PDB file of N, CA and C in Angstrom:
ATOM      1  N   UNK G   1       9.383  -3.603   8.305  1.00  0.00           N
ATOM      2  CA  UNK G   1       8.914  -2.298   7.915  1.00  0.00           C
ATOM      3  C   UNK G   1       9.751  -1.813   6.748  1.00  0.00           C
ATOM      4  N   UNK G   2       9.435  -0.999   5.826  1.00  0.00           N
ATOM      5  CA  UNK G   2       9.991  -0.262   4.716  1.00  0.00           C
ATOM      6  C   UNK G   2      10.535   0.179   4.941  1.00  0.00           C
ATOM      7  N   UNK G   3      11.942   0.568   4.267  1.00  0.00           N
ATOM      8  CA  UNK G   3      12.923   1.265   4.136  1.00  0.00           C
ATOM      9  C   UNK G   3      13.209   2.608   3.212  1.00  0.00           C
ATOM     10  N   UNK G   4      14.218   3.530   3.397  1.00  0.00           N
ATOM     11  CA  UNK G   4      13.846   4.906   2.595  1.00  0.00           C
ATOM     12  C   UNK G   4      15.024   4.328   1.594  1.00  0.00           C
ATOM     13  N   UNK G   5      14.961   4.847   0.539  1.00  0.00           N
ATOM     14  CA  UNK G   5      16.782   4.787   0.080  1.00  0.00           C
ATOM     15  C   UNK G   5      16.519   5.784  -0.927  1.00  0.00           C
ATOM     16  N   UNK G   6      17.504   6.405  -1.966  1.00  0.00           N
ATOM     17  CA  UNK G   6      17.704   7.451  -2.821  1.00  0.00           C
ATOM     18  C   UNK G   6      16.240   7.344  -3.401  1.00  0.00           C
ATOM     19  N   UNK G   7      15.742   5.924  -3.794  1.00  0.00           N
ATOM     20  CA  UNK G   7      14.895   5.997  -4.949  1.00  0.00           C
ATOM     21  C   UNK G   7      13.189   5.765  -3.768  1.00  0.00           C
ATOM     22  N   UNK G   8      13.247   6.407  -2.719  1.00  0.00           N
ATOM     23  CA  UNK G   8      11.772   5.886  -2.047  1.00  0.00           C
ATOM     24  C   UNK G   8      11.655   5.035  -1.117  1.00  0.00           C
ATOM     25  N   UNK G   9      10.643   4.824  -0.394  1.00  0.00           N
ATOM     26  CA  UNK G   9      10.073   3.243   0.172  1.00  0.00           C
ATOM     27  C   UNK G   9      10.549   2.180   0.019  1.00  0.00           C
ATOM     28  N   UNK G  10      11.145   1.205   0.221  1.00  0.00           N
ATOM     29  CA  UNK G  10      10.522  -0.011  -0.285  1.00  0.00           C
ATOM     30  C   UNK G  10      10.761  -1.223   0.792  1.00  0.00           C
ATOM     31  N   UNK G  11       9.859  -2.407  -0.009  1.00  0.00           N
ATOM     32  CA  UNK G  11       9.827  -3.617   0.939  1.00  0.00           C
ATOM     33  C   UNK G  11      10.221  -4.643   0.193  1.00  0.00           C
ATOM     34  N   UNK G  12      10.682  -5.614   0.688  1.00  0.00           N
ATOM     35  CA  UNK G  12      11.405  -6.912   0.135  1.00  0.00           C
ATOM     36  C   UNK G  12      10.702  -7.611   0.018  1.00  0.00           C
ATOM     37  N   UNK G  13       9.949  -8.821  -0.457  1.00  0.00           N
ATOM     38  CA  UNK G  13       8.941  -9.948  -0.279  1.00  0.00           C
ATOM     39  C   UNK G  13       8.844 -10.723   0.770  1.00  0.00           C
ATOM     40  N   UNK G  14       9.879 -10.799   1.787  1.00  0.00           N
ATOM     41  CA  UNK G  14       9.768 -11.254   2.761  1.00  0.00           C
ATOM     42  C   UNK G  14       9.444 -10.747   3.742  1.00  0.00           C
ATOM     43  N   UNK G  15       9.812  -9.320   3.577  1.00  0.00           N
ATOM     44  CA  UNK G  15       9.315  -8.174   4.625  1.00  0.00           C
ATOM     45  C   UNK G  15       7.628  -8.377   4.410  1.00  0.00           C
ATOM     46  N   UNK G  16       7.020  -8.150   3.224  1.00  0.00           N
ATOM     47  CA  UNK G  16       5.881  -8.132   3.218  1.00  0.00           C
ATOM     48  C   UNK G  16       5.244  -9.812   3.111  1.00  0.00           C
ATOM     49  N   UNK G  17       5.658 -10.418   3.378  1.00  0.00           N
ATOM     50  CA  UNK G  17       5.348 -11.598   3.646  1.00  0.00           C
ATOM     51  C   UNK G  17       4.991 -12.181   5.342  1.00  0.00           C
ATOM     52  N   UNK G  18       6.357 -11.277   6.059  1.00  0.00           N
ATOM     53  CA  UNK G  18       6.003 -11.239   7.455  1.00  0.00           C
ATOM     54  C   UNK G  18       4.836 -10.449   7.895  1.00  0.00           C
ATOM     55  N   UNK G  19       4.260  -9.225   7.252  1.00  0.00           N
ATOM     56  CA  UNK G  19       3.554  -8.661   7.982  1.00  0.00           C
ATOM     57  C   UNK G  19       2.207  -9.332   8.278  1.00  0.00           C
ATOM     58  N   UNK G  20       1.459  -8.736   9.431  1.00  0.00           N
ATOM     59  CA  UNK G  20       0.401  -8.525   9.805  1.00  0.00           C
ATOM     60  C   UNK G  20      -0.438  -8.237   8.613  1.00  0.00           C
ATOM     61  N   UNK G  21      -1.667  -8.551   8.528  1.00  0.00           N
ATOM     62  CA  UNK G  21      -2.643  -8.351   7.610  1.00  0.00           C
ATOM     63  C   UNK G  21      -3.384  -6.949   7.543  1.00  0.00           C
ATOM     64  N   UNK G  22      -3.289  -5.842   9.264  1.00  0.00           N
ATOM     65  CA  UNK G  22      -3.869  -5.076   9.093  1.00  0.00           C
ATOM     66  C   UNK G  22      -2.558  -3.583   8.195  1.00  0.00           C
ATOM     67  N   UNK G  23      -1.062  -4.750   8.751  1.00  0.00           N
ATOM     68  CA  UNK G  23      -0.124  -3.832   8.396  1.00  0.00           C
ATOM     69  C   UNK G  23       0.236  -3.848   7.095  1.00  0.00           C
ATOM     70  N   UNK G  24      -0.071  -5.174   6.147  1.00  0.00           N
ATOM     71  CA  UNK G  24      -0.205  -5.251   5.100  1.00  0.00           C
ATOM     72  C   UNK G  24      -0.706  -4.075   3.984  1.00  0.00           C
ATOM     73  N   UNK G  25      -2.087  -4.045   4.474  1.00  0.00           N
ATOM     74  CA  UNK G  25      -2.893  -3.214   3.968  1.00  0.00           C
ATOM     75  C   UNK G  25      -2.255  -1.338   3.854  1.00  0.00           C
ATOM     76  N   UNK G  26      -1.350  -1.360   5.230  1.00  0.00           N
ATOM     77  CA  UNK G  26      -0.776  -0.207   5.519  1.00  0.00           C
ATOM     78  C   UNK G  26       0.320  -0.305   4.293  1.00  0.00           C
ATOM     79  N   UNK G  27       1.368  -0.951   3.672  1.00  0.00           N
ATOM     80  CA  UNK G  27       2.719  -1.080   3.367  1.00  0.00           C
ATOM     81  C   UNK G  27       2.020  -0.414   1.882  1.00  0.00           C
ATOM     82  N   UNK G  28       0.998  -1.596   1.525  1.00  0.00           N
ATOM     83  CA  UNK G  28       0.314  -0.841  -0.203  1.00  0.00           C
ATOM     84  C   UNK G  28      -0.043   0.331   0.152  1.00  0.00           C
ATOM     85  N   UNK G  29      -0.802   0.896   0.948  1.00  0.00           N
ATOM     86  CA  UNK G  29      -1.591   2.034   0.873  1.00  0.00           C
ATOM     87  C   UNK G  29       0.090   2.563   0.561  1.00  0.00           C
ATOM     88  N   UNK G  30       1.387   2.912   1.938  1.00  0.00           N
ATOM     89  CA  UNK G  30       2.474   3.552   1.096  1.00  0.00           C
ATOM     90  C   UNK G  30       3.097   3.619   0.110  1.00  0.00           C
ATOM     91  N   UNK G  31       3.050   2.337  -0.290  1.00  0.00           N
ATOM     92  CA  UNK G  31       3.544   1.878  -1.566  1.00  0.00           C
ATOM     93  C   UNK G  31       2.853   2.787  -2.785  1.00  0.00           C
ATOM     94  N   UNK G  32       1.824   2.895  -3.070  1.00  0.00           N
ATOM     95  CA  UNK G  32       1.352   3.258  -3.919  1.00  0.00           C
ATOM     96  C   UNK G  32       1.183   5.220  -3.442  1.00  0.00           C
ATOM     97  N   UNK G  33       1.312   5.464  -2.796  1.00  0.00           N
ATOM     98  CA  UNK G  33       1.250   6.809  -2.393  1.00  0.00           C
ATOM     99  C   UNK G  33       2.972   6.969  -2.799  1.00  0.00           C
ATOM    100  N   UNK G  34       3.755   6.420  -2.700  1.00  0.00           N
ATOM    101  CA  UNK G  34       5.268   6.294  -2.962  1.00  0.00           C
ATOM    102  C   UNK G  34       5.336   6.457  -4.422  1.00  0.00           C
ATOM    103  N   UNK G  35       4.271   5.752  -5.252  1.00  0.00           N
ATOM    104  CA  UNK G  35       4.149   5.723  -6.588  1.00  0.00           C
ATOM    105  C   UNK G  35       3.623   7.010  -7.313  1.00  0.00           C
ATOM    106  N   UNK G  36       3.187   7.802  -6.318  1.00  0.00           N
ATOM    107  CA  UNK G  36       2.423   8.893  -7.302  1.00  0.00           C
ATOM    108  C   UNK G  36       0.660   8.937  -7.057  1.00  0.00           C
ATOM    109  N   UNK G  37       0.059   7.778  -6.118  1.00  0.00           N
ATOM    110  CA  UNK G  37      -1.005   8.113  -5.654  1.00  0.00           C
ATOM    111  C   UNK G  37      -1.521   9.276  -4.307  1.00  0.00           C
ATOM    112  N   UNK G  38      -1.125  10.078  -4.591  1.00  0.00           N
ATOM    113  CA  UNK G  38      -1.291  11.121  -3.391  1.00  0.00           C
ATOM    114  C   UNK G  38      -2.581  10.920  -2.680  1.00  0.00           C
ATOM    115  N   UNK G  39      -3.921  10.267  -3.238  1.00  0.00           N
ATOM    116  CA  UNK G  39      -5.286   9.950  -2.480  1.00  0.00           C
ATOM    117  C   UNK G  39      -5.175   9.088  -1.997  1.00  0.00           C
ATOM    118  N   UNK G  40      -4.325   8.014  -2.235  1.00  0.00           N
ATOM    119  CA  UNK G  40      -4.456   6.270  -2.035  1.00  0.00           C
ATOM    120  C   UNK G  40      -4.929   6.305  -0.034  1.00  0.00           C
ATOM    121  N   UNK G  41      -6.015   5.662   0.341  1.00  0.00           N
ATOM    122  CA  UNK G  41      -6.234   5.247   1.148  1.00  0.00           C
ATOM    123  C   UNK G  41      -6.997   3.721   1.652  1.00  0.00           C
ATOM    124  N   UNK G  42      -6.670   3.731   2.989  1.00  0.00           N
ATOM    125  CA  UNK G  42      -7.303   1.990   3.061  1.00  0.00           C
ATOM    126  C   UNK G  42      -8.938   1.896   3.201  1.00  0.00           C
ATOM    127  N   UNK G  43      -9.579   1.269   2.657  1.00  0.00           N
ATOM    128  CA  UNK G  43     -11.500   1.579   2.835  1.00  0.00           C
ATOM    129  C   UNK G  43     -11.664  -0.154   2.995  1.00  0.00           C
ATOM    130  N   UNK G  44     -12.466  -0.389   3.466  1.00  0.00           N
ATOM    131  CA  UNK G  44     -13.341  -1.837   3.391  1.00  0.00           C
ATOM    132  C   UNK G  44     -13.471  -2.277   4.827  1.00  0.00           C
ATOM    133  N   UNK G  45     -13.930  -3.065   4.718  1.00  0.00           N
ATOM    134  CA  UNK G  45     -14.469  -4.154   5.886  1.00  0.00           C
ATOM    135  C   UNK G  45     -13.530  -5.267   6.102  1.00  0.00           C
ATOM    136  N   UNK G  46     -13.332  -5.607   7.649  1.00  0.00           N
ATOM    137  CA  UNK G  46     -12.332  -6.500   7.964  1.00  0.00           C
ATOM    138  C   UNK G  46     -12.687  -8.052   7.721  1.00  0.00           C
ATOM    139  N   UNK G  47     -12.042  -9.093   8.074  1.00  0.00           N
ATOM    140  CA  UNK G  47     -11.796 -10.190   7.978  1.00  0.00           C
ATOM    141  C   UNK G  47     -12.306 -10.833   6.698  1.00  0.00           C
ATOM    142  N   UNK G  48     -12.167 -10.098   5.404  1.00  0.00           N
ATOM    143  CA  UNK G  48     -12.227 -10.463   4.243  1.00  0.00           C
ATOM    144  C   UNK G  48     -11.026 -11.278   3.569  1.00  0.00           C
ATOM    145  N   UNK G  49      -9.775 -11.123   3.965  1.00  0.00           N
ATOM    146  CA  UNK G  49      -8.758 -11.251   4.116  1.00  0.00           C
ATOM    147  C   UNK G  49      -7.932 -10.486   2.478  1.00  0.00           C
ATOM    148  N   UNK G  50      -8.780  -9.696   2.322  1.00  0.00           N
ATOM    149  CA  UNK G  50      -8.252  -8.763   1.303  1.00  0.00           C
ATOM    150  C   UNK G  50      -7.630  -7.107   1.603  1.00  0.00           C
ATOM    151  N   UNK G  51      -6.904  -6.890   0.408  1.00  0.00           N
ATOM    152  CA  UNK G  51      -6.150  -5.412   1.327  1.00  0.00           C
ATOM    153  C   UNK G  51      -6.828  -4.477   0.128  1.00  0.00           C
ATOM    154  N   UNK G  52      -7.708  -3.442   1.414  1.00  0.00           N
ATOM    155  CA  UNK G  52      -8.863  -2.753   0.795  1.00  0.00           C
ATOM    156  C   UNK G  52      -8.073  -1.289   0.493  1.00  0.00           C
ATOM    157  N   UNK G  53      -7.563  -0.900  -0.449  1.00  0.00           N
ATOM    158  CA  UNK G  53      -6.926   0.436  -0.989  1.00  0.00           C
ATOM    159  C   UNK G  53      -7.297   0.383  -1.964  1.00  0.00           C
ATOM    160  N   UNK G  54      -7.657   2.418  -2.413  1.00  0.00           N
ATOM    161  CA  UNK G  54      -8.267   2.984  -3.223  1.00  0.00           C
ATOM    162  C   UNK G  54      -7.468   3.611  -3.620  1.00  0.00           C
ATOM    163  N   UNK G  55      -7.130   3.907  -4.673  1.00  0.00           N
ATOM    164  CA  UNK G  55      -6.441   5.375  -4.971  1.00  0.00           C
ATOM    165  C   UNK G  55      -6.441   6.139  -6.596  1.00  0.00           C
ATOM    166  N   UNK G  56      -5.816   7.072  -6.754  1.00  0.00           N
ATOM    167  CA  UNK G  56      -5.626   7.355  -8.266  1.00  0.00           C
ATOM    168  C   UNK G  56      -4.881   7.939  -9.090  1.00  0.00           C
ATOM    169  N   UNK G  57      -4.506   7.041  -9.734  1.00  0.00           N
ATOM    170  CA  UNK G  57      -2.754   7.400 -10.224  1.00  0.00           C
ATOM    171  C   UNK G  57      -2.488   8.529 -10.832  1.00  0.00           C
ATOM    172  N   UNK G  58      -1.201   9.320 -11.394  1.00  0.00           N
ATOM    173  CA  UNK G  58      -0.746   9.782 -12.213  1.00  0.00           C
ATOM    174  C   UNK G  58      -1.564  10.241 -13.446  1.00  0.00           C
ATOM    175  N   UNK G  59      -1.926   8.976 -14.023  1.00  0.00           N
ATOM    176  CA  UNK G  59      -3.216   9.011 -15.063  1.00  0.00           C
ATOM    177  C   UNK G  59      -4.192   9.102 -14.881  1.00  0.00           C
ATOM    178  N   UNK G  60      -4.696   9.814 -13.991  1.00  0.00           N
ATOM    179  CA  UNK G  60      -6.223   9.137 -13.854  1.00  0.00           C
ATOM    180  C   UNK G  60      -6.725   7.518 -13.399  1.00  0.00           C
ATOM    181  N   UNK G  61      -6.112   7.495 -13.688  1.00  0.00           N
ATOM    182  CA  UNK G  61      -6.952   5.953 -13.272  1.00  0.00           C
ATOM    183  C   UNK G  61      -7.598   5.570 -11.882  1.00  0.00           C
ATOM    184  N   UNK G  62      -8.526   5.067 -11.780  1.00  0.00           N
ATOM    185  CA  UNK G  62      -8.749   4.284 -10.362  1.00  0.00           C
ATOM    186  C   UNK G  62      -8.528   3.120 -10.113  1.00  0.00           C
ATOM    187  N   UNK G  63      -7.832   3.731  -9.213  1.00  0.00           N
ATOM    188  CA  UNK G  63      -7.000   1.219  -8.580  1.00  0.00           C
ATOM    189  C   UNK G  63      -7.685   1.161  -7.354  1.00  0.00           C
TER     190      UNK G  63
END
């Protein structure tokens, strides 16, 4: 699981290497809400084996 430190969240590659696929999906959705996506949520359909997050940055953008 992620850790807090001065600068935020974060996960190591191995941390996110161990996870679960549905927890996967959970670590980006924080990750990117950590980044400045305040909407970022998880949407899609299971056993795609893809990690279904939406969100929209700082800029505008949609990821």
């Amino acid at each position: 699981m992620g850790g807090s430190t001065g600068s935020g969240l974060r996960y190591g590659l191995p941390q996110l290497d161990a996870l679960h696929r549905s927890r996967f999906g959970d670590a980006v959705r924080e990750l990117m809400h950590r980044d400045g996506c305040r909407d970022a949520q998880r949407v899609g359909g299971r056993g795609d084996l893809g990690t279904d997050v939406k969100a929209t940055d700082l800029c505008g953008r949609r990821w």
